DNA sequence: CGTCTAATTGATGGTTGTCAAGACGAGTGG
DNA sequence: CCACTCGTCTTGACAACCATCAATTAGACG
């Protein structure tokens, strides 16, 4: 997918209709596309925040807590928008889990206070608010839930967000992230994640095949697993 | 403090100079002040998100995870702005820790796409981005740090943010929140928080007097405590 | 000064992290 | 097509950390 197609897809998906052509052209001028191979890291100007539109593939946004230790803050799939903050207390990096096409836009491009780009600003606010909600939910999960509940939550979330990938008769999805990456996003170790996978399988709530094929057999049961707060946690 | 003074303080603190009088008046028209007693809860229209300016006092923003179990998402003090999301997966409530004067503004008030209020939109985006960064840092702390590190982090944060309250020769601050509330924000139990307080005191890093008076004796040492990621956690 | 709630401290157990070994899967070369 | 190899995943044993339960102490307020 080339830049024009990628930008058009982005515009279709998030830009409102009432935007002037001038504003769109200005944004288009400052955006650029990038192809990332699996495992490839997006290099950005650390001093500015960016919005990244994921055209295809899957990505992770991770914070470097210490050397060789990172905390994954968000997973994003095709059609999602990621807010990448500037360098602060932690450094953040967007990494592709699978080959991915992304559209990079400095946040400044949305923040002009010219009358024409007001609608753009609104988009930026809404996307940031959405990211804030997701982050707060994540914080709640990390603070108050057991390992079992965290994984159940995670699987339900991914299962729902990748729904379009199983529309063609397929009942399974391909998890683009490794067990280690799941662990890093849930604040657990890889061993604990693996054990929870096994137990959910034994409970008959999910089925797995190979490393990455997942099928949620009993969404309601999984939801029950995820729902209740840890009695002991 | 009455509404006009509260609004003026808010305007001085966050509104940019290039805002038209019309935009300010419009915002002022939709804002209202509220006095909260200690422990008082702010009741909002759940279907809209709001920005709350804390004029005086201290507040907590909490999510209700289940009955009688809440996760505190943010503490905010005089001069801070809080983003309260609409009802979603979790319900959120802003509660006063001490008597507080707050200015309530529906987020919609900032989101008008009239040319005059463009600068307002920018303010909203920036405040939301700030909240997002804070929330992500919080998530990292909850996911990757031990009890000791969480409390050290927390105390350093509060110590820095309440710096203005100890400018008058005082070297101590009054913690407006209880141990239980600290526990709820750090994803720990009240007993663990209390034990960590005791240990930090024995290490000579902090001093406490009564329930809420705190003095950080050795900020660097505390920072060292907070800095390293949990070896075992 | 008395009462009540919050905070502290101790003892114990459960959940999860750590260390270690083995199994599985993917990719490569014969 | 099969064997080999390497990295990821799984499973087990053990230990550490934190939650739970319980009892005592300290503070706040009337």
Short mmCIF file of C-alpha atoms in Angstrom, two decimals, chain A residues 10-161:
data_model
loop_
_atom_site.label_atom_id
_atom_site.label_comp_id
_atom_site.label_asym_id
_atom_site.label_seq_id
_atom_site.Cartn_x
_atom_site.Cartn_y
_atom_site.Cartn_z
CA UNK A 10 -6.91 7.06 7.38
CA UNK A 11 -9.03 9.97 6.17
CA UNK A 12 -12.01 7.71 5.55
CA UNK A 13 -11.76 6.16 8.94
CA UNK A 14 -11.23 9.11 11.23
CA UNK A 15 -11.45 12.48 9.54
CA UNK A 16 -14.87 14.12 9.73
CA UNK A 17 -16.69 15.20 6.63
CA UNK A 18 -16.79 18.86 7.52
CA UNK A 19 -13.07 19.31 7.16
CA UNK A 20 -11.90 21.74 4.53
CA UNK A 21 -9.70 20.51 1.71
CA UNK A 22 -7.04 22.96 2.80
CA UNK A 23 -6.81 21.43 6.25
CA UNK A 24 -6.66 17.92 4.84
CA UNK A 25 -3.95 18.89 2.40
CA UNK A 26 -1.91 20.49 5.14
CA UNK A 27 -2.11 17.37 7.25
CA UNK A 28 -1.34 15.23 4.27
CA UNK A 29 1.71 17.32 3.62
CA UNK A 30 3.15 16.65 7.06
CA UNK A 31 2.29 12.97 7.23
CA UNK A 32 4.47 10.22 5.89
CA UNK A 33 4.10 6.48 5.47
CA UNK A 34 6.47 3.87 6.74
CA UNK A 35 6.75 0.15 6.14
CA UNK A 36 7.91 -1.79 9.15
CA UNK A 37 9.11 -5.38 9.01
CA UNK A 38 8.16 -7.72 11.84
CA UNK A 39 10.10 -6.58 14.86
CA UNK A 40 10.99 -3.27 13.23
CA UNK A 41 11.01 -0.18 15.38
CA UNK A 42 9.64 3.16 14.32
CA UNK A 43 12.09 5.97 14.87
CA UNK A 44 10.52 9.28 15.71
CA UNK A 45 11.59 12.70 16.78
CA UNK A 46 11.56 12.13 20.54
CA UNK A 47 10.81 15.73 21.35
CA UNK A 48 7.37 15.77 19.81
CA UNK A 49 4.37 13.59 20.31
CA UNK A 50 2.90 11.79 17.34
CA UNK A 51 -0.25 10.13 16.17
CA UNK A 52 0.33 6.90 14.32
CA UNK A 53 -2.33 5.33 12.15
CA UNK A 54 -1.88 1.60 11.72
CA UNK A 55 -2.95 0.80 8.17
CA UNK A 56 -2.17 -2.90 8.32
CA UNK A 57 -0.42 -5.33 10.63
CA UNK A 58 -0.07 -5.16 14.39
CA UNK A 59 2.08 -3.01 16.66
CA UNK A 60 3.04 -2.59 20.29
CA UNK A 61 3.80 0.61 22.16
CA UNK A 62 6.35 -0.05 24.87
CA UNK A 63 8.04 2.01 27.57
CA UNK A 64 11.61 1.29 28.52
CA UNK A 65 11.62 1.00 32.27
CA UNK A 66 15.20 -0.13 32.51
CA UNK A 67 17.71 -1.81 30.29
CA UNK A 68 16.22 -4.88 28.74
CA UNK A 69 13.04 -4.46 30.69
CA UNK A 70 10.06 -2.92 29.05
CA UNK A 71 6.41 -2.44 29.83
CA UNK A 72 4.00 -2.70 26.94
CA UNK A 73 1.45 0.06 27.20
CA UNK A 74 -0.76 -0.75 24.24
CA UNK A 75 -1.26 -3.17 21.37
CA UNK A 76 -2.71 -1.72 18.19
CA UNK A 77 -4.04 -3.37 15.08
CA UNK A 78 -5.08 -2.32 11.58
CA UNK A 79 -7.35 0.70 11.73
CA UNK A 80 -6.24 1.83 15.17
CA UNK A 81 -4.63 5.12 16.08
CA UNK A 82 -1.78 5.23 18.58
CA UNK A 83 -0.70 8.26 20.55
CA UNK A 84 3.07 8.19 21.07
CA UNK A 85 4.18 10.66 23.74
CA UNK A 86 7.43 12.59 23.60
CA UNK A 87 10.40 11.50 25.64
CA UNK A 88 9.67 12.08 29.30
CA UNK A 89 10.30 10.06 32.36
CA UNK A 90 10.22 6.99 30.16
CA UNK A 91 11.11 6.52 26.53
CA UNK A 92 8.48 5.00 24.32
CA UNK A 93 8.88 3.08 21.11
CA UNK A 94 6.39 1.72 18.61
CA UNK A 95 7.42 -1.71 17.32
CA UNK A 96 5.79 -3.86 14.65
CA UNK A 97 4.68 -7.33 15.71
CA UNK A 98 3.95 -8.33 12.14
CA UNK A 99 4.94 -6.48 8.98
CA UNK A 100 3.00 -3.24 9.29
CA UNK A 101 2.22 -0.14 7.28
CA UNK A 102 1.87 2.95 9.40
CA UNK A 103 1.10 6.59 8.79
CA UNK A 104 3.14 8.95 10.95
CA UNK A 105 1.75 12.35 11.86
CA UNK A 106 3.34 14.79 14.30
CA UNK A 107 0.74 15.82 16.85
CA UNK A 108 1.58 19.43 16.06
CA UNK A 109 -0.07 18.95 12.70
CA UNK A 110 -3.37 18.64 14.51
CA UNK A 111 -2.71 21.44 16.94
CA UNK A 112 -2.75 24.46 14.68
CA UNK A 113 -5.25 26.99 15.84
CA UNK A 114 -6.27 28.17 12.44
CA UNK A 115 -10.03 28.21 11.97
CA UNK A 116 -9.82 25.63 9.18
CA UNK A 117 -8.11 23.01 11.29
CA UNK A 118 -10.49 23.21 14.22
CA UNK A 119 -12.10 19.94 13.24
CA UNK A 120 -8.66 18.36 13.18
CA UNK A 121 -8.04 19.48 16.72
CA UNK A 122 -11.27 17.87 17.73
CA UNK A 123 -10.14 14.60 16.24
CA UNK A 124 -6.90 14.84 18.18
CA UNK A 125 -8.74 15.46 21.43
CA UNK A 126 -11.07 12.56 20.88
CA UNK A 127 -8.29 10.16 20.00
CA UNK A 128 -6.29 11.23 23.03
CA UNK A 129 -9.33 10.79 25.24
CA UNK A 130 -9.84 7.31 23.84
CA UNK A 131 -6.21 6.44 24.60
CA UNK A 132 -6.65 7.85 28.10
CA UNK A 133 -9.64 5.63 28.76
CA UNK A 134 -7.79 2.59 27.50
CA UNK A 135 -4.80 3.41 29.65
CA UNK A 136 -6.90 3.87 32.75
CA UNK A 137 -8.64 0.55 32.17
CA UNK A 138 -5.24 -0.99 31.81
CA UNK A 139 -4.10 0.56 35.06
CA UNK A 140 -7.17 -0.81 36.82
CA UNK A 141 -6.45 -4.27 35.46
CA UNK A 142 -2.83 -4.12 36.58
CA UNK A 143 -3.71 -2.84 40.01
CA UNK A 144 -6.63 -4.97 40.99
CA UNK A 145 -6.72 -8.24 39.16
CA UNK A 146 -5.16 -11.66 39.47
CA UNK A 147 -3.13 -13.36 36.77
CA UNK A 148 -6.11 -15.42 35.64
CA UNK A 149 -8.31 -12.36 35.34
CA UNK A 150 -5.68 -10.37 33.52
CA UNK A 151 -5.22 -12.98 30.86
CA UNK A 152 -8.96 -13.52 30.49
CA UNK A 153 -9.42 -9.77 30.07
CA UNK A 154 -6.62 -9.61 27.57
CA UNK A 155 -7.90 -12.48 25.46
CA UNK A 156 -11.43 -11.10 25.39
CA UNK A 157 -10.10 -7.73 24.34
CA UNK A 158 -7.96 -9.11 21.53
CA UNK A 159 -10.72 -11.51 20.50
CA UNK A 160 -13.11 -8.59 20.12
CA UNK A 161 -10.68 -6.27 18.42
#
